[in-house]
Structures are given as C-alpha cells and as structure tokens.
C-alpha cells in the first residue's frame, strides 16, 4: 500500500505480476470514482505512487456498467489497448531491474545500442542488395537506374570505416554530456513509462526541431568555403546508398547529424524509452532517405535522392522549409516530384512514372 491511511478508502483493481514485480491500480471509493493511483511494487514494497485522472469510473460496478454500453468493437479495442499498456510497462520494469537500475547502463543501451542495432540491421540487408544485386525484390526499385549496379566494394568499405568511426568516436562520446543533461531533468529513468499520447506529442516536437536545425546547418555546409572542406565528403555519393546517411566529415556529423536529433529530447527531458525510439526512427528514416531504392509501403526517398543528384535542392527532411525558402523549385518541376509519394503497389515508380526521353540533338 502507498500509505497506511489510504487502506480503508482504496480498492485494488488490477494486479500484473511478472518476476516478482507488480503493477497495481488503486481505485477510489464510489464517491470519487474518477481517480486512480498507480503503484509500482517490487517484492511487496511500494516504490512509487502516482495519481492520474481517467475519464471512466474505476470502481467495479461503474466500470462494468460503462463497458456494457460500449459497442463490442470498441470494447475489444479497449481490451487490446489496456493489455498493450500493461505489456510495455511490465517489460520496461523487467529491463530496468535487469540492469539493476544503473542509469548510465540503461542510457547507453537505450540511446546507443538499440539505435545502432536498428541502423546496422536495415543497412546490412541493403548492402547485400547493393553488392550482389539480390534480392531483385529490392533492386528493381532502384531510383537512379544503372548506378551502384553493383556498388563499388572498395568505396563501400571506405564508407563503412568512416561510419564506424563516426558512431564510436563521435556519437558515443556525445552521449556522455547528454546523459548528464537528462539526469538533471530527473525523469528520464522513471520506472513509469510516458503515456502513448505524450509520446506522440514528443515525436512531433522532435521532428520539428530536427527539421529546423538540420535544414539550416545543411545549407550552411553547402556554402563554398565549408562545402569544399567539410560537406564534399558526403556528396562523393551522387547516387546514395543507405549506409552513407552518416558518412560525413566529423564536424558535419556533430552539428548536422547528431545535434538536430539530440536537441529535442534534451529540451523536453524525455524518458529513455522515448529517446531510444526517436533515435532508432531517425536512423532508420535517414537510411531509407539515402538507400537509393523507392520501396513499397516505405517513406519516399525521392526528395533527398534528388538532393544528391542536383546538390542545390531539397536541403531539409520534411520539405517544409525548402518550400518556404524556394529551395525545391527545380525538384517540383521534375519527374522525381511526381514519384515522391508512398508506393502502394508492387510496380516500381521508375516504370509507371519514367524519366522523360531526351530529345535527339
């Protein structure tokens, strides 16, 4: 129990026990049915007690009455949602206690190991296709036809070496100051996960911050003085492949790759689970943007692929700032713009919307 005085007024509503850990929901008396308190308990000892407000009565009779009035489909979806919430919460607690609550280990695992594993799993598959031309299910969706077919293995090995150096010599050390910023906020390693709604809000803010910071730092390194010494390395690949998403000069990797992604979580003081999800999504989406294949049901890479082809177009991620600054005018007049959508069929867009045939001179 959270407090001894509450024993007579609170009722246990739900208990989930995994490995000795329990998530307990305490409902108020019928006089205050809208309040619920969540206590996270380990070995019979209450570790946390939080109060939240829920729109539906949580005493037993009122809850059953509420559910009886809902359509069967809504009740079914609510059951799935509740079960999912308990699953993620208990899974997070098991992981938390697996690392014995060591915050640095948890942070390094969530912000470093998980996103890195996601990056290499996706790019491992893409590199097999780049080098061997198989499976054809992937290679038939190539954007710049005839290029990287197959990819130059010597050039690829050089890219892998640079990417590993950026990850382990720059990205990991940058996690150290970020860790102390997150500790200062105080809720990054909470035993209670953020709500699904708040997670969506956070992701929207992260994307907005990344769009602003990446667009302007990217345009900055395209200035002639900086491009020659810094950004030219990334543009060695006019037909990009997934792994070169973080193939860059060290300074560019710090200011244009890492800081735009790190700033949002540091501003909001996000939970480590939110950070792990965001970093993984950021690495996966930038890999897709660079992969050179417009694959079915995945985000369109046409926008950034066009940037590698033309150099002075499409600097951002979402394209909002490119539209406002007029740095997508050539792109909007191209066939690539017509192909810039999620492919919902198995027919490659290079076939359904081919490049216009050049006029004979």
XYZ file of N, CA and C in Angstrom, residues 110-340:
693
model
N 19.847 2.199 -24.270
C 18.704 2.766 -24.975
C 19.073 3.775 -26.041
N 19.994 4.681 -25.717
C 20.345 5.754 -26.644
C 21.479 5.376 -27.586
N 22.228 4.298 -27.257
C 23.354 3.901 -28.093
C 23.174 2.569 -28.787
N 23.003 1.514 -27.996
C 22.992 0.160 -28.561
C 21.758 -0.114 -29.415
N 20.571 0.248 -28.915
C 19.334 -0.055 -29.647
C 19.288 0.652 -31.003
N 19.527 1.991 -31.081
C 19.521 2.652 -32.397
C 20.616 2.122 -33.329
N 21.784 1.825 -32.783
C 22.872 1.308 -33.620
C 22.509 -0.045 -34.204
N 21.910 -0.910 -33.396
C 21.478 -2.213 -33.886
C 20.432 -2.064 -34.986
N 19.476 -1.146 -34.796
C 18.455 -0.910 -35.828
C 19.098 -0.431 -37.126
N 20.084 0.461 -37.008
C 20.775 1.002 -38.185
C 21.472 -0.098 -38.979
N 22.220 -0.952 -38.279
C 23.004 -1.965 -38.989
C 22.148 -3.123 -39.490
N 21.048 -3.410 -38.816
C 20.153 -4.458 -39.323
C 19.562 -4.054 -40.670
N 19.054 -2.827 -40.752
C 18.487 -2.354 -42.018
C 19.556 -2.243 -43.087
N 20.681 -1.619 -42.752
C 21.705 -1.388 -43.761
C 22.449 -2.658 -44.148
N 22.456 -3.652 -43.263
C 23.029 -4.939 -43.644
C 22.262 -5.559 -44.801
N 20.932 -5.493 -44.725
C 20.102 -6.012 -45.812
C 20.314 -5.200 -47.089
N 20.350 -3.874 -46.950
C 20.529 -3.007 -48.121
C 21.888 -3.214 -48.781
N 22.935 -3.429 -47.970
C 24.269 -3.620 -48.545
C 24.371 -4.923 -49.319
N 23.675 -5.954 -48.854
C 23.655 -7.212 -49.618
C 23.058 -6.969 -50.996
N 21.968 -6.219 -51.042
C 21.342 -5.892 -52.328
C 22.257 -5.018 -53.178
N 22.956 -4.057 -52.547
C 23.846 -3.161 -53.288
C 25.001 -3.920 -53.934
N 25.550 -4.887 -53.219
C 26.741 -5.596 -53.685
C 26.395 -6.741 -54.639
N 25.345 -7.492 -54.320
C 25.033 -8.699 -55.105
C 23.949 -8.485 -56.158
N 23.174 -7.417 -56.010
C 22.051 -7.222 -56.923
C 20.867 -8.099 -56.573
N 20.920 -8.764 -55.411
C 19.837 -9.639 -54.977
C 19.488 -9.323 -53.523
N 18.258 -9.483 -53.139
C 17.132 -9.984 -53.929
C 16.617 -8.933 -54.911
N 16.111 -9.397 -56.037
C 15.607 -8.477 -57.060
C 14.380 -7.721 -56.578
N 13.718 -8.246 -55.542
C 12.581 -7.510 -54.996
C 12.997 -6.117 -54.530
N 14.254 -5.987 -54.089
C 14.758 -4.683 -53.663
C 15.348 -3.916 -54.841
N 16.228 -4.553 -55.591
C 16.992 -3.832 -56.611
C 16.137 -3.338 -57.779
N 14.985 -3.933 -58.018
C 14.141 -3.464 -59.111
C 13.509 -2.111 -58.808
N 13.628 -1.661 -57.541
C 13.074 -0.366 -57.151
C 14.143 0.724 -57.097
N 15.274 0.484 -57.762
C 16.361 1.455 -57.775
C 15.877 2.771 -58.372
N 16.294 3.898 -57.760
C 15.852 5.216 -58.220
C 16.692 5.700 -59.396
N 18.010 5.737 -59.205
C 18.911 6.166 -60.286
C 19.367 4.908 -61.030
N 18.651 4.603 -62.087
C 18.895 3.361 -62.818
C 20.292 3.327 -63.412
N 20.943 2.166 -63.286
C 22.274 1.989 -63.859
C 23.405 2.418 -62.944
N 23.100 3.018 -61.803
C 24.140 3.459 -60.861
C 24.159 2.536 -59.643
N 25.369 2.320 -59.114
C 25.568 1.390 -57.992
C 25.012 0.010 -58.319
N 25.265 -0.419 -59.539
C 24.690 -1.688 -60.012
C 25.794 -2.588 -60.578
N 26.643 -3.225 -59.746
C 26.602 -3.198 -58.279
C 27.441 -2.040 -57.737
N 27.390 -1.848 -56.433
C 28.164 -0.797 -55.795
C 29.645 -1.176 -55.781
N 30.503 -0.177 -55.853
C 31.952 -0.377 -55.793
C 32.321 -0.838 -54.382
N 32.797 -2.070 -54.235
C 33.067 -2.625 -52.905
C 34.189 -1.882 -52.178
N 35.187 -1.400 -52.918
C 36.266 -0.640 -52.277
C 35.727 0.660 -51.689
N 34.881 1.326 -52.437
C 34.264 2.562 -51.968
C 33.325 2.282 -50.801
N 32.646 1.150 -50.845
C 31.743 0.769 -49.770
C 32.501 0.501 -48.478
N 33.628 -0.195 -48.559
C 34.439 -0.473 -47.362
C 34.939 0.819 -46.727
N 35.305 1.773 -47.570
C 35.743 3.074 -47.053
C 34.595 3.760 -46.310
N 33.400 3.660 -46.865
C 32.229 4.265 -46.228
C 31.931 3.596 -44.891
N 32.029 2.263 -44.838
C 31.773 1.533 -43.592
C 32.753 1.961 -42.510
N 34.029 2.104 -42.881
C 35.053 2.525 -41.922
C 34.730 3.907 -41.360
N 34.356 4.845 -42.237
C 34.034 6.203 -41.779
C 32.812 6.206 -40.883
N 31.793 5.427 -41.231
C 30.571 5.361 -40.439
C 30.868 4.801 -39.050
N 31.665 3.746 -38.969
C 32.015 3.170 -37.666
C 32.802 4.165 -36.813
N 33.701 4.899 -37.444
C 34.452 5.932 -36.715
C 33.510 7.008 -36.182
N 32.560 7.432 -36.997
C 31.605 8.453 -36.553
C 30.749 7.945 -35.397
N 30.343 6.691 -35.478
C 29.478 6.154 -34.433
C 30.206 5.985 -33.106
N 31.394 5.380 -33.148
C 32.060 5.022 -31.902
C 33.014 6.099 -31.381
N 33.506 6.962 -32.256
C 34.437 8.006 -31.819
C 33.767 9.365 -31.628
N 32.542 9.517 -32.158
C 31.840 10.800 -32.031
C 30.485 10.620 -31.354
N 29.642 9.742 -31.898
C 28.285 9.589 -31.359
C 28.289 9.132 -29.904
N 29.057 8.083 -29.592
C 29.077 7.566 -28.224
C 29.620 8.595 -27.233
N 30.755 9.258 -27.518
C 31.211 10.305 -26.586
C 30.196 11.436 -26.400
N 29.419 11.748 -27.448
C 28.426 12.815 -27.316
C 27.270 12.403 -26.403
N 27.111 11.111 -26.171
C 26.077 10.657 -25.258
C 26.411 10.976 -23.803
N 27.702 11.198 -23.505
C 28.097 11.469 -22.115
C 27.509 12.788 -21.618
N 27.749 13.932 -22.304
C 27.111 15.168 -21.816
C 25.587 15.102 -21.891
N 25.046 14.398 -22.889
C 23.593 14.262 -22.976
C 23.050 13.521 -21.751
N 23.789 12.514 -21.290
C 23.368 11.740 -20.122
C 23.210 12.648 -18.903
N 24.153 13.554 -18.698
C 24.085 14.426 -17.528
C 22.983 15.473 -17.671
N 22.708 15.895 -18.888
C 21.565 16.784 -19.101
C 20.270 16.069 -18.745
N 20.148 14.799 -19.159
C 18.939 14.042 -18.877
C 18.800 13.759 -17.373
N 19.905 13.510 -16.682
C 19.857 13.300 -15.232
C 19.390 14.577 -14.533
N 19.792 15.715 -15.064
C 19.391 16.991 -14.472
C 17.877 17.168 -14.525
N 17.253 16.695 -15.611
C 15.803 16.774 -15.711
C 15.127 15.876 -14.679
N 15.711 14.706 -14.437
C 15.245 13.875 -13.335
C 14.196 12.832 -13.646
N 13.569 12.855 -14.830
C 12.514 11.867 -15.094
C 12.864 10.927 -16.245
N 14.092 10.991 -16.740
C 14.494 10.174 -17.878
C 14.487 8.685 -17.550
N 14.783 8.352 -16.307
C 14.905 6.943 -15.915
C 13.775 6.514 -14.986
N 12.648 7.178 -15.104
C 11.489 6.841 -14.275
C 11.033 5.409 -14.540
N 10.538 4.765 -13.491
C 10.024 3.404 -13.645
C 8.669 3.382 -14.346
N 8.055 4.544 -14.473
C 6.760 4.624 -15.152
C 6.953 5.192 -16.547
N 6.460 4.499 -17.551
C 6.603 4.934 -18.932
C 5.727 6.143 -19.224
N 6.135 6.978 -20.200
C 5.246 8.069 -20.623
C 4.005 7.498 -21.297
N 2.937 8.260 -21.288
C 1.717 7.807 -21.954
C 1.918 7.798 -23.463
N 1.104 7.019 -24.138
C 1.188 6.938 -25.595
C 0.911 8.292 -26.229
N -0.046 9.037 -25.676
C -0.373 10.349 -26.226
C 0.800 11.317 -26.103
N 1.456 11.301 -24.940
C 2.599 12.204 -24.750
C 3.774 11.797 -25.647
N 3.938 10.509 -25.867
C 4.987 10.035 -26.762
C 4.778 10.574 -28.169
N 3.538 10.598 -28.637
C 3.252 11.144 -29.963
C 3.554 12.637 -30.019
N 3.198 13.351 -28.947
C 3.499 14.788 -28.890
C 5.007 15.013 -28.960
N 5.741 14.227 -28.184
C 7.205 14.349 -28.186
C 7.787 14.108 -29.572
N 7.337 13.068 -30.237
C 7.866 12.756 -31.565
C 7.616 13.898 -32.541
N 6.448 14.513 -32.450
C 6.148 15.658 -33.327
C 7.101 16.818 -33.055
N 7.375 17.075 -31.777
C 8.300 18.158 -31.415
C 9.717 17.814 -31.859
N 10.135 16.566 -31.680
C 11.468 16.140 -32.120
C 11.634 16.374 -33.626
N 10.625 15.982 -34.393
C 10.694 16.106 -35.852
C 10.782 17.569 -36.256
N 10.010 18.417 -35.593
C 10.026 19.850 -35.907
C 11.388 20.467 -35.605
N 11.943 20.145 -34.440
C 13.264 20.677 -34.067
C 14.331 20.173 -35.027
N 14.281 18.900 -35.376
C 15.272 18.350 -36.304
C 15.169 19.015 -37.665
N 13.952 19.254 -38.137
C 13.769 19.898 -39.435
C 14.438 21.269 -39.467
N 14.231 22.050 -38.408
C 14.793 23.404 -38.356
C 16.317 23.358 -38.286
N 16.846 22.585 -37.346
C 18.297 22.561 -37.152
C 19.015 21.913 -38.335
N 18.455 20.819 -38.856
C 19.123 20.152 -39.967
C 19.102 21.008 -41.224
N 17.985 21.651 -41.511
C 17.890 22.458 -42.735
C 18.961 23.552 -42.748
N 19.059 24.298 -41.654
C 19.973 25.445 -41.659
C 21.443 25.030 -41.529
N 21.729 23.991 -40.761
C 23.122 23.536 -40.716
C 23.523 22.899 -42.048
N 22.557 22.247 -42.707
C 22.834 21.644 -44.001
C 23.102 22.705 -45.060
N 22.304 23.752 -45.060
C 22.557 24.846 -46.006
C 23.888 25.535 -45.701
N 24.219 25.597 -44.421
C 25.476 26.238 -44.028
C 26.677 25.501 -44.609
N 26.683 24.176 -44.531
C 27.830 23.423 -45.036
C 27.839 23.360 -46.566
N 26.802 23.879 -47.211
C 26.810 23.993 -48.662
C 27.418 25.307 -49.134
N 27.747 26.197 -48.203
C 28.492 27.399 -48.591
C 29.847 26.966 -49.149
N 30.315 27.600 -50.228
C 31.530 27.121 -50.913
C 32.715 26.850 -49.993
N 32.964 27.747 -49.031
C 34.133 27.577 -48.161
C 34.009 26.333 -47.288
N 32.795 26.050 -46.805
C 32.589 24.886 -45.952
C 32.369 23.615 -46.767
N 31.741 23.766 -47.916
C 31.463 22.587 -48.736
C 32.763 21.890 -49.154
N 33.731 22.676 -49.579
C 34.982 22.114 -50.082
C 35.702 21.300 -49.019
N 35.687 21.788 -47.770
C 36.470 21.148 -46.713
C 35.655 20.198 -45.833
N 34.320 20.299 -45.863
C 33.512 19.500 -44.943
C 32.476 18.637 -45.672
N 31.538 19.288 -46.365
C 30.376 18.563 -46.870
C 30.638 17.779 -48.155
N 31.703 18.107 -48.825
C 32.012 17.418 -50.082
C 32.174 15.911 -49.864
N 32.652 15.537 -48.690
C 32.848 14.120 -48.388
C 31.535 13.357 -48.511
N 30.461 13.916 -47.959
C 29.161 13.248 -48.008
C 28.644 13.151 -49.448
N 28.969 14.156 -50.258
C 28.461 14.194 -51.634
C 29.362 13.450 -52.621
N 30.314 12.690 -52.111
C 31.048 11.792 -53.008
C 30.094 10.777 -53.646
N 28.986 10.554 -52.999
C 27.977 9.616 -53.488
C 26.835 10.408 -54.130
N 26.889 10.580 -55.446
C 25.796 11.266 -56.145
C 24.577 10.352 -56.271
N 24.802 9.058 -56.234
C 23.717 8.085 -56.127
C 23.896 7.417 -54.770
N 23.194 7.879 -53.741
C 23.466 7.424 -52.371
C 23.003 6.005 -52.106
N 23.568 5.425 -51.065
C 23.120 4.142 -50.518
C 22.883 4.349 -49.024
N 22.175 3.429 -48.388
C 21.722 3.633 -47.022
C 22.803 3.981 -46.020
N 23.930 3.314 -46.101
C 24.959 3.477 -45.081
C 25.579 4.869 -45.079
N 25.531 5.575 -46.204
C 26.186 6.889 -46.245
C 25.344 7.977 -45.594
N 24.223 7.588 -44.985
C 23.427 8.572 -44.245
C 24.254 9.228 -43.147
N 25.220 8.514 -42.575
C 26.121 9.125 -41.587
C 27.581 9.012 -42.043
N 27.769 8.932 -43.360
C 29.117 9.015 -43.938
C 29.402 10.491 -44.143
N 30.164 11.074 -43.224
C 30.339 12.529 -43.241
C 31.618 12.919 -42.512
N 32.042 14.150 -42.758
C 33.151 14.754 -42.019
C 32.768 14.810 -40.538
N 33.731 14.631 -39.615
C 33.400 14.642 -38.182
C 32.617 15.876 -37.733
N 32.988 17.064 -38.220
C 32.272 18.278 -37.821
C 30.832 18.260 -38.313
N 30.628 17.769 -39.524
C 29.265 17.668 -40.030
C 28.462 16.655 -39.224
N 29.104 15.571 -38.840
C 28.392 14.552 -38.066
C 27.946 15.116 -36.719
N 28.772 15.965 -36.120
C 28.414 16.563 -34.835
C 27.260 17.546 -34.981
N 27.420 18.528 -35.883
C 26.497 19.659 -35.934
C 25.276 19.431 -36.828
N 25.380 18.564 -37.808
C 24.270 18.381 -38.733
C 23.557 17.042 -38.562
N 24.250 16.059 -38.026
C 23.630 14.746 -37.814
C 23.183 14.532 -36.371
N 24.093 14.755 -35.421
C 23.813 14.420 -34.030
C 22.989 15.484 -33.296
N 23.427 16.727 -33.330
C 22.758 17.762 -32.536
C 21.286 17.969 -32.914
N 20.915 17.967 -34.200
C 19.479 18.107 -34.511
C 18.622 17.002 -33.912
N 19.168 15.795 -33.820
C 18.407 14.678 -33.237
C 18.437 14.700 -31.712
N 19.526 15.167 -31.118
C 19.677 15.154 -29.661
C 18.950 16.303 -28.975
N 18.763 17.408 -29.682
C 18.254 18.615 -29.037
C 16.843 18.441 -28.489
N 15.950 17.827 -29.264
C 14.570 17.658 -28.824
C 14.449 16.934 -27.500
N 15.034 15.733 -27.361
C 14.955 15.035 -26.064
C 15.582 15.818 -24.917
N 16.659 16.570 -25.181
C 17.291 17.335 -24.113
C 16.419 18.516 -23.692
N 15.711 19.119 -24.635
C 14.823 20.235 -24.309
C 13.632 19.757 -23.486
N 13.080 18.601 -23.838
C 11.875 18.103 -23.178
C 12.164 17.233 -21.960
N 13.412 16.828 -21.773
C 13.719 15.924 -20.655
C 13.029 14.589 -20.807
N 13.139 13.997 -21.981
C 12.351 12.823 -22.339
C 12.806 11.560 -21.610
N 11.885 10.611 -21.524
C 12.168 9.307 -20.952
C 13.121 8.553 -21.873
N 13.948 7.685 -21.313
C 14.933 6.951 -22.103
C 14.255 6.083 -23.172
N 13.055 5.590 -22.904
C 12.344 4.796 -23.909
C 11.966 5.674 -25.104
N 11.548 6.913 -24.837
C 11.247 7.856 -25.915
C 12.499 8.168 -26.728
N 13.627 8.327 -26.034
C 14.884 8.629 -26.710
C 15.305 7.465 -27.602
N 15.203 6.251 -27.069
C 15.588 5.068 -27.851
C 14.731 4.940 -29.101
N 13.437 5.154 -28.951
C 12.529 5.069 -30.096
C 12.838 6.157 -31.111
N 13.057 7.383 -30.637
C 13.322 8.507 -31.536
C 14.640 8.325 -32.289
N 15.704 7.973 -31.593
C 16.998 7.776 -32.249
C 16.914 6.651 -33.282
N 16.196 5.584 -32.941
C 16.055 4.471 -33.886
C 15.286 4.907 -35.126
N 14.177 5.620 -34.928
C 13.392 6.103 -36.061
C 14.196 7.072 -36.913
N 14.970 7.957 -36.268
C 15.766 8.930 -37.014
C 16.806 8.234 -37.887
N 17.484 7.224 -37.332
C 18.491 6.500 -38.109
C 17.865 5.674 -39.228
N 16.713 5.076 -38.953
C 16.051 4.267 -39.985
C 15.527 5.141 -41.120
N 14.920 6.269 -40.776
C 14.368 7.131 -41.824
C 15.463 7.783 -42.663
N 16.572 8.184 -42.036
C 17.649 8.773 -42.838
C 18.327 7.714 -43.702
N 18.357 6.468 -43.229
C 18.890 5.385 -44.060
C 17.981 5.134 -45.261
N 16.661 5.171 -45.030
C 15.718 4.999 -46.134
C 15.838 6.155 -47.122
N 16.043 7.372 -46.623
C 16.182 8.540 -47.491
C 17.413 8.446 -48.389
N 18.427 7.737 -47.906
C 19.672 7.612 -48.669
C 19.783 6.289 -49.427
N 18.852 5.374 -49.221
C 19.073 3.989 -49.656
C 19.154 3.813 -51.169
N 18.555 4.725 -51.941
C 18.606 4.609 -53.399
C 17.516 3.739 -53.987
N 16.626 3.207 -53.125
C 15.513 2.375 -53.580
C 14.193 2.969 -53.089
N 13.236 3.104 -54.014
C 11.901 3.564 -53.622
C 11.037 2.322 -53.417
N 11.083 1.791 -52.201
C 10.443 0.522 -51.888
C 8.975 0.697 -51.518
N 8.156 -0.316 -51.779
C 6.725 -0.232 -51.442
C 6.490 -0.046 -49.949
N 5.503 0.806 -49.636
C 4.980 0.995 -48.278
C 5.968 1.662 -47.315
N 7.084 2.146 -47.827
C 8.046 2.875 -47.001
C 8.051 4.353 -47.400
N 8.544 5.249 -46.519
C 8.611 6.665 -46.880
C 9.408 6.877 -48.166
N 8.997 7.861 -48.951
C 9.650 8.118 -50.232
C 11.048 8.708 -50.026
N 12.077 8.150 -50.679
C 13.428 8.716 -50.607
C 13.736 9.663 -51.767
N 12.736 9.947 -52.616
C 12.972 10.745 -53.825
C 13.497 12.135 -53.497
N 13.010 12.716 -52.401
C 13.363 14.087 -52.030
C 14.860 14.230 -51.792
N 15.403 13.382 -50.917
C 16.831 13.521 -50.595
C 17.717 12.926 -51.690
N 17.220 11.931 -52.392
C 17.978 11.381 -53.514
C 18.188 12.464 -54.568
N 17.178 13.313 -54.761
C 17.284 14.420 -55.713
C 18.332 15.425 -55.248
N 18.459 15.595 -53.934
C 19.492 16.488 -53.402
C 20.887 15.992 -53.770
N 21.116 14.697 -53.661
C 22.422 14.147 -54.025
C 22.669 14.243 -55.527
N 21.610 14.249 -56.294
C 21.746 14.333 -57.743
C 22.018 15.760 -58.197
N 21.365 16.746 -57.552
C 21.440 18.145 -58.007
C 22.225 19.063 -57.075
N 22.469 18.674 -55.846
C 23.311 19.406 -54.880
C 22.645 20.645 -54.273
N 21.922 21.443 -55.028
C 21.410 22.718 -54.514
C 19.893 22.715 -54.349
N 19.308 21.555 -54.169
C 17.875 21.416 -53.952
C 17.629 20.500 -52.746
N 16.467 20.701 -52.117
C 15.987 19.741 -51.116
C 16.967 19.553 -49.952
N 17.142 20.613 -49.158
C 18.098 20.558 -48.054
C 17.521 19.946 -46.782
N 16.208 19.996 -46.620
C 15.602 19.593 -45.363
C 15.223 18.129 -45.294
N 14.388 17.832 -44.291
C 13.897 16.465 -44.077
C 12.443 16.356 -44.531
N 11.605 17.235 -44.009
C 10.187 17.210 -44.350
C 9.880 17.952 -45.651
N 10.702 18.938 -45.972
C 10.457 19.739 -47.162
C 9.713 21.032 -46.885
N 9.317 21.262 -45.632
C 8.561 22.475 -45.293
C 9.420 23.716 -45.483
N 10.624 23.706 -44.934
C 11.497 24.875 -45.059
C 12.017 25.039 -46.480
N 12.169 23.953 -47.204
C 12.549 24.064 -48.614
C 11.470 24.796 -49.401
N 10.216 24.510 -49.089
C 9.110 25.188 -49.760
C 9.095 26.674 -49.404
N 9.294 26.986 -48.114
C 9.263 28.378 -47.680
C 10.426 29.184 -48.243
N 11.589 28.545 -48.395
C 12.781 29.242 -48.891
C 12.970 29.083 -50.398
N 12.103 28.354 -51.056
C 12.203 28.180 -52.503
C 13.374 27.320 -52.941
N 13.801 26.408 -52.088
C 14.929 25.539 -52.458
C 14.446 24.170 -52.953
N 13.214 24.134 -53.435
C 12.697 22.900 -54.026
C 12.005 23.151 -55.368
N 12.261 24.319 -55.967
C 11.554 24.683 -57.206
C 11.901 23.758 -58.359
N 13.167 23.417 -58.501
C 13.582 22.502 -59.571
C 13.011 21.113 -59.310
N 13.042 20.707 -58.058
C 12.502 19.395 -57.691
C 11.024 19.294 -58.050
N 10.255 20.349 -57.796
C 8.814 20.335 -58.063
C 8.487 20.261 -59.551
N 9.445 20.597 -60.377
C 9.231 20.531 -61.821
C 9.750 19.222 -62.423
N 10.241 18.344 -61.597
C 10.865 17.113 -62.071
C 9.925 15.918 -61.971
N 10.292 14.842 -62.672
C 9.542 13.595 -62.546
C 9.709 12.999 -61.143
N 10.837 13.284 -60.506
C 11.059 12.780 -59.147
C 9.985 13.295 -58.195
N 9.521 14.522 -58.420
C 8.470 15.085 -57.568
C 7.167 14.303 -57.724
N 6.874 13.881 -58.951
C 5.667 13.085 -59.190
C 5.783 11.700 -58.541
N 7.022 11.232 -58.390
C 7.235 9.929 -57.745
C 7.370 10.040 -56.232
N 7.370 11.268 -55.729
C 7.614 11.490 -54.302
C 6.337 11.230 -53.497
